[in-house]
Amino acid sequence: AMAFFMQALDATILNTALPAIAHSLNRSPLAMQSAIISYTLTVAMLIPVSGWLADRFGTRRIFTLAVSLFTLGSLACALSNSLPQLVVFRVIQGIGGAMMMPVARLALLRAYPRNELLPVLNFVAMPGLVGPILGPVLGGVLVTWATWHWIFLINIPIGIAGLLYAHKHMPNFTTARRRFDTTGFLLFGLSLVLFSSGIELFGEKIVASWIALTVIVTSIGLLLLYILHARRTPNPLISLDLFKTRTFSIGIVGNIATRLGTGCVPFLMPLMLQVGFGYQAFIAGCMMAPTALGSIIAKSMVTQVLRRLGYRHTLVGITVIIGLMIAQFSLQSPAMAIWMLILPLFILGMAMSTQFTAMNTITLADLTDDNASSGNSVLAVTQQLSISLGVAVSAAVLRVYEGME
């Protein structure tokens, strides 16, 4: 829960501060997508390694290493004075983040029986949801009355507390040693990096379109090579046998589809409120807080909702609500009453929280102990990659309209 809190606080506090950071570094606000994508893409690329490391060295050892890297990366981000430096240090943060939450979730999967998984995951997630409430407001306060550097420095005491608590209380689960799939890691990791880079190149328009398209096609080719490699390797980085579990396959496809749309919301909303509507960072941060508040309220009710309506009806209905809430933002304007923006954000927070909890639970519920580590890694990769692509695609679309104007 503490790791979830730190990551959630870091993500939401950064989103509110992006316009201020862009101004300080003399860059366009849209260029700040690199600070988001560099982190999420690093996490997506290295998450599969986290499962192997946790199996090999133990959950407690890898978790404490992850928190240490994340904390040191936060300090380095605070000291950066250019966008390239910030991107590099966000990568260091991403290395820690890639191991932090997946390893913690893996420890829960091995510590509790499957029939207790939903309430346990729900309980652990709730303290972490305090981060998204504090993040936007705290980010606005720090940017308005201090400097943006403090949004990273605030992670340091939290990280130290997390290290001490994990060292004392977290179990050190291990499993039988297995050989690390280096070839699979290179093929899979490079495919993720090239695909996201290709999308970003399209948006930035710093190279010809055919070059960006070539990068994307190459990434798809590498992914196909990984699939061929995984079929012929006894212990691949990500086992394709996972997808024989029907609920797992449905959950992964659902995560990709939904998070491509919702992943860009935390990036776009602060830009719309501050750059488009002219709100101060503090006001914009306060307006984003209802999204997290809705998430917490939904967390307290999701178990009862699922028991009454079932997973299928809940997910279908919630997905429709999310689509409508995101679409209505296109009708917003600075002249509209402020409650007409806050209410949809509150509803969106409730809907996304319900959807993610239900989808994550159904994705992992039918996995055996033998493939829990690999399945957990695939789920986490899917989530981070979808967020990264959502930010990249949304920024590319904004670049297109920016060029038209």
Coordinates of C-alpha atoms in Angstrom, one line a residue:
A1 CA 0.0 0.0 0.0
M2 CA 2.9 2.4 0.8
A3 CA 4.5 1.6 -2.6
F4 CA 1.2 2.2 -4.3
F5 CA 0.8 5.5 -2.5
M6 CA 4.2 6.7 -3.5
Q7 CA 3.8 5.8 -7.1
A8 CA 0.3 7.3 -7.3
L9 CA 1.4 10.5 -5.5
D10 CA 4.4 10.8 -7.9
A11 CA 2.2 10.4 -11.0
T12 CA -0.6 12.8 -10.0
I13 CA 1.6 15.4 -8.5
L14 CA 3.8 15.5 -11.7
N15 CA 0.8 15.8 -14.0
T16 CA -0.4 19.0 -12.3
A17 CA 3.2 20.5 -12.5
L18 CA 3.8 19.7 -16.1
P19 CA 3.0 23.2 -17.5
A20 CA 5.2 24.8 -14.8
I21 CA 8.1 22.4 -15.5
A22 CA 7.7 23.1 -19.3
H23 CA 7.9 26.9 -18.6
S24 CA 11.0 26.4 -16.3
L25 CA 12.8 24.3 -18.9
N26 CA 11.7 26.5 -21.9
R27 CA 9.8 23.7 -23.6
S28 CA 6.3 23.3 -25.0
P29 CA 3.9 21.7 -22.5
L30 CA 3.2 19.0 -25.1
A31 CA 7.0 18.2 -25.1
M32 CA 6.6 17.1 -21.5
Q33 CA 5.0 13.9 -22.7
S34 CA 8.6 12.6 -22.7
A35 CA 8.8 12.9 -19.0
I36 CA 5.7 10.7 -18.7
I37 CA 6.5 8.2 -21.5
S38 CA 10.1 7.7 -20.4
Y39 CA 8.9 6.5 -17.1
T40 CA 5.9 4.3 -18.2
L41 CA 7.9 2.8 -21.1
T42 CA 10.8 1.9 -18.8
V43 CA 8.4 0.3 -16.4
A44 CA 6.7 -1.7 -19.2
M45 CA 10.0 -2.9 -20.5
L46 CA 11.4 -4.0 -17.2
I47 CA 8.4 -5.4 -15.4
P48 CA 8.9 -9.0 -16.9
V49 CA 12.4 -8.9 -15.3
S50 CA 10.8 -8.1 -11.9
G51 CA 9.1 -11.5 -11.7
W52 CA 12.2 -13.4 -12.5
L53 CA 14.2 -11.3 -10.0
A54 CA 11.6 -11.8 -7.3
D55 CA 11.6 -15.6 -7.9
R56 CA 15.4 -15.7 -7.9
F57 CA 16.3 -13.4 -5.0
G58 CA 13.1 -13.1 -3.0
T59 CA 10.2 -10.6 -2.9
R60 CA 11.6 -8.5 0.1
R61 CA 15.1 -8.1 -1.4
I62 CA 13.8 -6.9 -4.8
F63 CA 11.1 -4.7 -3.3
T64 CA 13.6 -2.8 -1.1
L65 CA 15.9 -2.4 -4.1
A66 CA 13.0 -1.1 -6.1
V67 CA 12.1 1.5 -3.5
S68 CA 15.7 2.6 -3.2
L69 CA 16.0 3.2 -6.9
F70 CA 12.7 5.0 -7.1
T71 CA 13.7 7.3 -4.2
L72 CA 17.2 8.0 -5.6
G73 CA 15.6 8.7 -9.0
S74 CA 13.3 11.2 -7.4
L75 CA 16.2 13.1 -5.9
A76 CA 18.0 13.2 -9.3
C77 CA 14.8 14.4 -11.0
A78 CA 14.6 17.3 -8.5
L79 CA 18.2 18.3 -9.4
S80 CA 17.7 18.2 -13.2
N81 CA 17.9 21.5 -15.1
S82 CA 16.9 20.4 -18.7
L83 CA 14.3 18.1 -20.3
P84 CA 16.9 15.5 -21.4
Q85 CA 18.2 15.3 -17.9
L86 CA 14.7 14.9 -16.5
V87 CA 14.0 12.1 -19.0
V88 CA 17.1 10.2 -18.0
F89 CA 16.4 10.5 -14.3
R90 CA 12.8 9.5 -14.9
V91 CA 14.2 6.3 -16.5
I92 CA 16.0 5.6 -13.2
Q93 CA 12.7 6.1 -11.4
G94 CA 11.1 3.8 -13.9
I95 CA 13.6 1.0 -13.1
G96 CA 12.5 1.1 -9.5
G97 CA 8.9 1.5 -10.4
A98 CA 9.0 -1.5 -12.7
M99 CA 9.8 -3.8 -9.7
M100 CA 8.0 -2.0 -6.9
M101 CA 4.3 -2.6 -7.5
P102 CA 4.6 -5.9 -9.4
V103 CA 6.7 -7.5 -6.7
A104 CA 4.4 -6.3 -3.9
R105 CA 1.4 -7.7 -5.8
L106 CA 3.2 -11.0 -6.3
A107 CA 3.8 -11.2 -2.6
L108 CA 0.1 -10.8 -2.0
L109 CA -0.7 -13.5 -4.6
R110 CA 1.5 -16.0 -2.7
A111 CA 0.4 -15.0 0.8
Y112 CA -3.4 -15.2 0.4
P113 CA -5.7 -17.8 -1.2
R114 CA -7.5 -16.9 -4.4
N115 CA -11.0 -16.6 -2.7
E116 CA -9.6 -13.8 -0.5
L117 CA -7.8 -12.0 -3.4
L118 CA -10.5 -9.4 -4.2
P119 CA -10.9 -7.9 -0.7
V120 CA -7.1 -8.1 -0.1
L121 CA -6.3 -6.2 -3.3
N122 CA -9.1 -3.8 -2.6
F123 CA -7.8 -3.1 0.9
V124 CA -4.2 -2.6 -0.2
A125 CA -5.3 -0.3 -3.0
M126 CA -7.3 2.0 -0.8
P127 CA -4.4 3.7 1.1
G128 CA -2.7 4.1 -2.2
L129 CA -5.7 6.1 -3.5
V130 CA -5.0 8.8 -1.0
G131 CA -2.0 9.7 -3.2
P132 CA -4.2 10.7 -6.2
I133 CA -6.2 13.0 -3.9
L134 CA -3.2 14.7 -2.3
G135 CA -1.1 14.6 -5.5
P136 CA -3.0 17.2 -7.7
V137 CA -3.6 19.6 -4.7
L138 CA -0.1 19.2 -3.3
G139 CA 1.3 19.7 -6.8
G140 CA -0.7 22.9 -7.3
V141 CA 0.5 24.2 -3.9
L142 CA 4.1 23.5 -4.5
V143 CA 4.1 24.9 -8.0
T144 CA 2.2 28.0 -7.0
W145 CA 4.0 28.9 -3.8
A146 CA 7.3 27.0 -4.1
T147 CA 9.1 25.4 -7.1
W148 CA 8.4 22.3 -9.1
H149 CA 11.5 20.6 -7.7
W150 CA 9.7 19.8 -4.5
I151 CA 7.2 17.5 -6.3
F152 CA 10.1 15.0 -6.5
L153 CA 11.8 15.7 -3.2
I154 CA 8.6 14.8 -1.3
N155 CA 9.1 11.2 -2.4
I156 CA 12.3 10.9 -0.3
P157 CA 10.9 10.6 3.2
I158 CA 8.1 8.4 2.0
G159 CA 10.6 6.1 0.3
I160 CA 12.8 5.9 3.5
A161 CA 9.7 5.0 5.6
G162 CA 8.7 2.3 3.0
L163 CA 12.2 0.8 3.1
L164 CA 12.2 0.5 6.9
Y165 CA 8.7 -1.0 7.0
A166 CA 9.3 -3.5 4.1
H167 CA 12.6 -4.7 5.7
K168 CA 10.7 -5.5 8.9
H169 CA 7.4 -6.9 7.7
M170 CA 7.5 -8.1 4.1
P171 CA 8.0 -11.9 3.6
N172 CA 10.8 -13.0 1.3
F173 CA 9.0 -15.5 -1.0
T174 CA 11.2 -17.3 -3.5
T175 CA 10.6 -20.1 -6.0
A176 CA 12.7 -22.7 -7.9
R177 CA 15.5 -21.1 -9.9
R178 CA 14.9 -20.8 -13.6
R179 CA 17.1 -19.5 -16.4
F180 CA 16.6 -15.9 -17.5
D181 CA 15.4 -15.5 -21.1
T182 CA 17.8 -12.9 -22.3
T183 CA 16.9 -13.2 -26.0
G184 CA 13.2 -12.9 -25.2
F185 CA 13.8 -9.9 -23.0
L186 CA 15.7 -8.1 -25.8
L187 CA 13.1 -8.9 -28.4
F188 CA 10.2 -8.0 -26.2
G189 CA 11.8 -4.9 -24.7
L190 CA 13.0 -3.5 -28.0
S191 CA 9.6 -4.0 -29.6
L192 CA 8.0 -1.9 -26.8
V193 CA 10.5 0.9 -27.1
L194 CA 10.4 1.1 -30.9
F195 CA 6.6 1.0 -31.0
S196 CA 6.2 3.9 -28.5
S197 CA 9.1 5.8 -30.1
G198 CA 7.4 5.5 -33.5
I199 CA 4.2 6.9 -32.2
E200 CA 6.1 9.8 -30.6
L201 CA 8.0 10.5 -33.8
F202 CA 4.8 10.8 -35.7
G203 CA 3.6 13.4 -33.2
E204 CA 6.8 15.4 -32.9
K205 CA 7.3 15.5 -36.7
I206 CA 11.1 15.6 -36.2
V207 CA 11.6 13.0 -38.9
A208 CA 9.8 12.0 -42.1
S209 CA 6.6 10.0 -41.7
W210 CA 8.1 7.0 -43.5
I211 CA 10.9 6.8 -40.9
A212 CA 8.4 6.8 -38.0
L213 CA 6.3 4.1 -39.9
T214 CA 9.4 2.0 -40.4
V215 CA 10.2 2.1 -36.7
I216 CA 6.6 1.0 -35.9
V217 CA 6.7 -1.9 -38.4
T218 CA 10.1 -2.9 -37.0
S219 CA 8.6 -3.1 -33.5
I220 CA 5.8 -5.3 -34.7
G221 CA 8.4 -7.6 -36.5
L222 CA 10.3 -7.9 -33.2
L223 CA 7.2 -8.8 -31.3
L224 CA 6.4 -11.5 -33.9
L225 CA 9.9 -12.8 -33.5
Y226 CA 9.4 -12.9 -29.7
I227 CA 6.2 -15.0 -30.2
L228 CA 8.1 -17.5 -32.3
H229 CA 11.0 -17.5 -29.8
A230 CA 8.6 -18.1 -26.8
R231 CA 7.0 -21.1 -28.6
R232 CA 10.4 -22.8 -28.9
T233 CA 11.9 -21.9 -25.5
P234 CA 11.2 -24.0 -22.4
N235 CA 11.1 -21.0 -20.0
P236 CA 10.4 -17.9 -22.0
L237 CA 10.3 -14.4 -20.5
I238 CA 6.5 -14.4 -20.8
S239 CA 4.8 -17.7 -21.3
L240 CA 2.3 -17.9 -24.1
D241 CA 0.5 -20.7 -22.2
L242 CA -0.9 -18.0 -20.0
F243 CA -3.3 -17.0 -22.8
K244 CA -4.9 -20.4 -22.7
T245 CA -6.6 -19.3 -19.5
R246 CA -9.8 -17.6 -20.9
T247 CA -10.3 -15.1 -18.1
F248 CA -6.6 -14.0 -18.3
S249 CA -6.9 -13.4 -22.1
I250 CA -10.1 -11.5 -21.8
G251 CA -8.7 -9.4 -19.0
I252 CA -5.5 -8.5 -20.9
V253 CA -7.5 -7.5 -24.1
G254 CA -9.8 -5.4 -21.9
N255 CA -7.0 -3.7 -20.1
I256 CA -5.4 -2.7 -23.4
A257 CA -8.6 -1.3 -24.9
T258 CA -9.7 0.7 -21.9
R259 CA -6.4 2.0 -20.7
L260 CA -5.5 3.3 -24.1
G261 CA -8.4 5.7 -23.6
T262 CA -8.2 6.4 -19.9
G263 CA -4.4 6.5 -19.7
C264 CA -4.2 9.9 -21.4
V265 CA -6.7 11.6 -19.1
P266 CA -4.3 12.5 -16.2
F267 CA -1.9 13.9 -18.9
L268 CA -4.5 15.9 -20.8
M269 CA -6.7 17.3 -18.0
P270 CA -4.0 19.5 -16.3
L271 CA -3.0 20.8 -19.7
M272 CA -6.6 21.6 -20.6
L273 CA -7.3 23.3 -17.2
Q274 CA -4.1 25.3 -17.1
V275 CA -3.1 26.0 -20.7
G276 CA -6.5 25.9 -22.3
F277 CA -8.8 27.3 -19.6
G278 CA -6.2 29.5 -17.8
Y279 CA -6.6 28.1 -14.3
Q280 CA -3.8 28.4 -11.8
A281 CA -2.0 25.2 -10.9
F282 CA -3.5 25.1 -7.4
I283 CA -7.1 25.5 -8.7
A284 CA -6.4 22.9 -11.4
G285 CA -5.1 20.5 -8.8
C286 CA -8.1 21.0 -6.6
M287 CA -10.4 20.3 -9.6
M288 CA -8.6 17.0 -10.3
A289 CA -8.9 15.8 -6.7
P290 CA -12.6 14.7 -7.1
T291 CA -11.5 12.0 -9.5
A292 CA -9.4 10.3 -6.8
L293 CA -12.2 10.9 -4.3
G294 CA -14.6 9.0 -6.6
S295 CA -12.1 6.2 -6.9
I296 CA -11.9 5.7 -3.1
I297 CA -15.7 5.7 -2.7
A298 CA -16.0 3.2 -5.5
K299 CA -13.4 1.0 -3.9
S300 CA -15.5 0.6 -0.8
M301 CA -18.5 -0.6 -2.9
V302 CA -17.0 -2.6 -5.7
T303 CA -17.1 -5.9 -3.9
Q304 CA -20.9 -5.6 -3.3
V305 CA -21.5 -4.4 -6.9
L306 CA -19.7 -7.4 -8.4
R307 CA -21.5 -9.8 -6.2
R308 CA -24.8 -8.4 -7.2
L309 CA -24.3 -7.7 -10.9
G310 CA -21.5 -10.0 -11.8
Y311 CA -18.3 -9.2 -13.7
R312 CA -19.8 -9.1 -17.2
H313 CA -22.6 -6.7 -16.6
T314 CA -20.5 -4.5 -14.4
L315 CA -17.7 -4.2 -16.9
V316 CA -19.9 -3.5 -19.9
G317 CA -21.9 -0.9 -18.0
I318 CA -18.9 0.8 -16.5
T319 CA -17.1 1.0 -19.9
V320 CA -20.0 2.8 -21.5
I321 CA -20.0 5.3 -18.6
I322 CA -16.3 5.9 -19.0
G323 CA -16.7 6.5 -22.7
L324 CA -19.5 9.0 -22.2
M325 CA -17.6 10.9 -19.5
I326 CA -14.4 11.2 -21.6
A327 CA -16.4 12.3 -24.7
Q328 CA -18.3 15.0 -22.8
F329 CA -15.0 16.8 -22.0
S330 CA -14.9 17.9 -25.7
L331 CA -17.9 20.0 -25.0
Q332 CA -16.3 21.8 -22.0
S333 CA -15.3 25.5 -22.2
P334 CA -14.0 28.1 -19.7
A335 CA -17.3 29.8 -19.6
M336 CA -19.2 26.8 -18.2
A337 CA -19.9 26.5 -14.5
I338 CA -17.0 24.8 -12.6
W339 CA -19.3 22.1 -11.1
M340 CA -20.1 20.9 -14.7
L341 CA -16.4 19.9 -15.0
I342 CA -15.9 18.6 -11.4
L343 CA -19.0 16.3 -11.5
P344 CA -17.9 14.3 -14.6
L345 CA -14.4 14.0 -13.1
F346 CA -15.9 12.5 -9.9
I347 CA -18.1 10.1 -11.9
L348 CA -15.1 9.2 -14.1
G349 CA -13.0 8.4 -11.0
M350 CA -15.7 6.1 -9.7
A351 CA -16.1 4.3 -13.0
M352 CA -12.4 3.8 -13.6
S353 CA -11.8 2.5 -10.1
T354 CA -14.6 0.0 -10.4
Q355 CA -13.4 -1.1 -13.9
F356 CA -9.8 -1.6 -13.0
T357 CA -10.5 -3.5 -9.8
A358 CA -12.9 -5.9 -11.5
M359 CA -10.7 -6.3 -14.6
N360 CA -7.5 -6.9 -12.6
T361 CA -9.2 -9.5 -10.3
I362 CA -10.7 -11.5 -13.1
T363 CA -7.4 -11.4 -15.0
L364 CA -5.4 -13.0 -12.2
A365 CA -8.0 -15.1 -10.4
D366 CA -7.7 -18.3 -12.4
L367 CA -3.9 -18.4 -12.6
T368 CA -2.0 -21.2 -10.7
D369 CA 0.8 -20.5 -8.3
D370 CA 3.3 -21.7 -11.0
N371 CA 2.3 -19.0 -13.5
A372 CA 1.2 -16.3 -11.1
S373 CA 4.6 -14.4 -11.4
S374 CA 4.5 -14.4 -15.2
G375 CA 0.8 -13.5 -15.4
N376 CA 1.3 -10.7 -12.9
S377 CA 4.1 -9.3 -15.1
V378 CA 2.0 -9.5 -18.3
L379 CA -0.8 -7.6 -16.6
A380 CA 1.5 -4.9 -15.3
V381 CA 3.2 -4.5 -18.7
T382 CA -0.1 -4.2 -20.4
Q383 CA -1.2 -1.5 -18.0
Q384 CA 2.0 0.6 -18.3
L385 CA 2.3 0.2 -22.1
S386 CA -1.3 1.2 -22.7
I387 CA -0.8 4.3 -20.6
S388 CA 2.4 5.1 -22.5
L389 CA 0.7 4.7 -25.8
G390 CA -2.4 6.6 -24.7
V391 CA -0.2 9.6 -23.8
A392 CA 1.8 9.4 -27.0
V393 CA -1.2 9.1 -29.2
S394 CA -3.1 11.9 -27.5
A395 CA 0.0 14.2 -27.8
A396 CA 0.3 13.3 -31.5
V397 CA -3.3 14.2 -32.1
L398 CA -2.8 17.5 -30.3
R399 CA 0.2 18.2 -32.4
V400 CA -1.8 17.6 -35.6
Y401 CA -4.5 20.1 -34.5
E402 CA -1.8 22.5 -33.3
G403 CA -0.3 22.4 -36.8
M404 CA -3.7 23.1 -38.4
E405 CA -4.1 26.2 -36.3

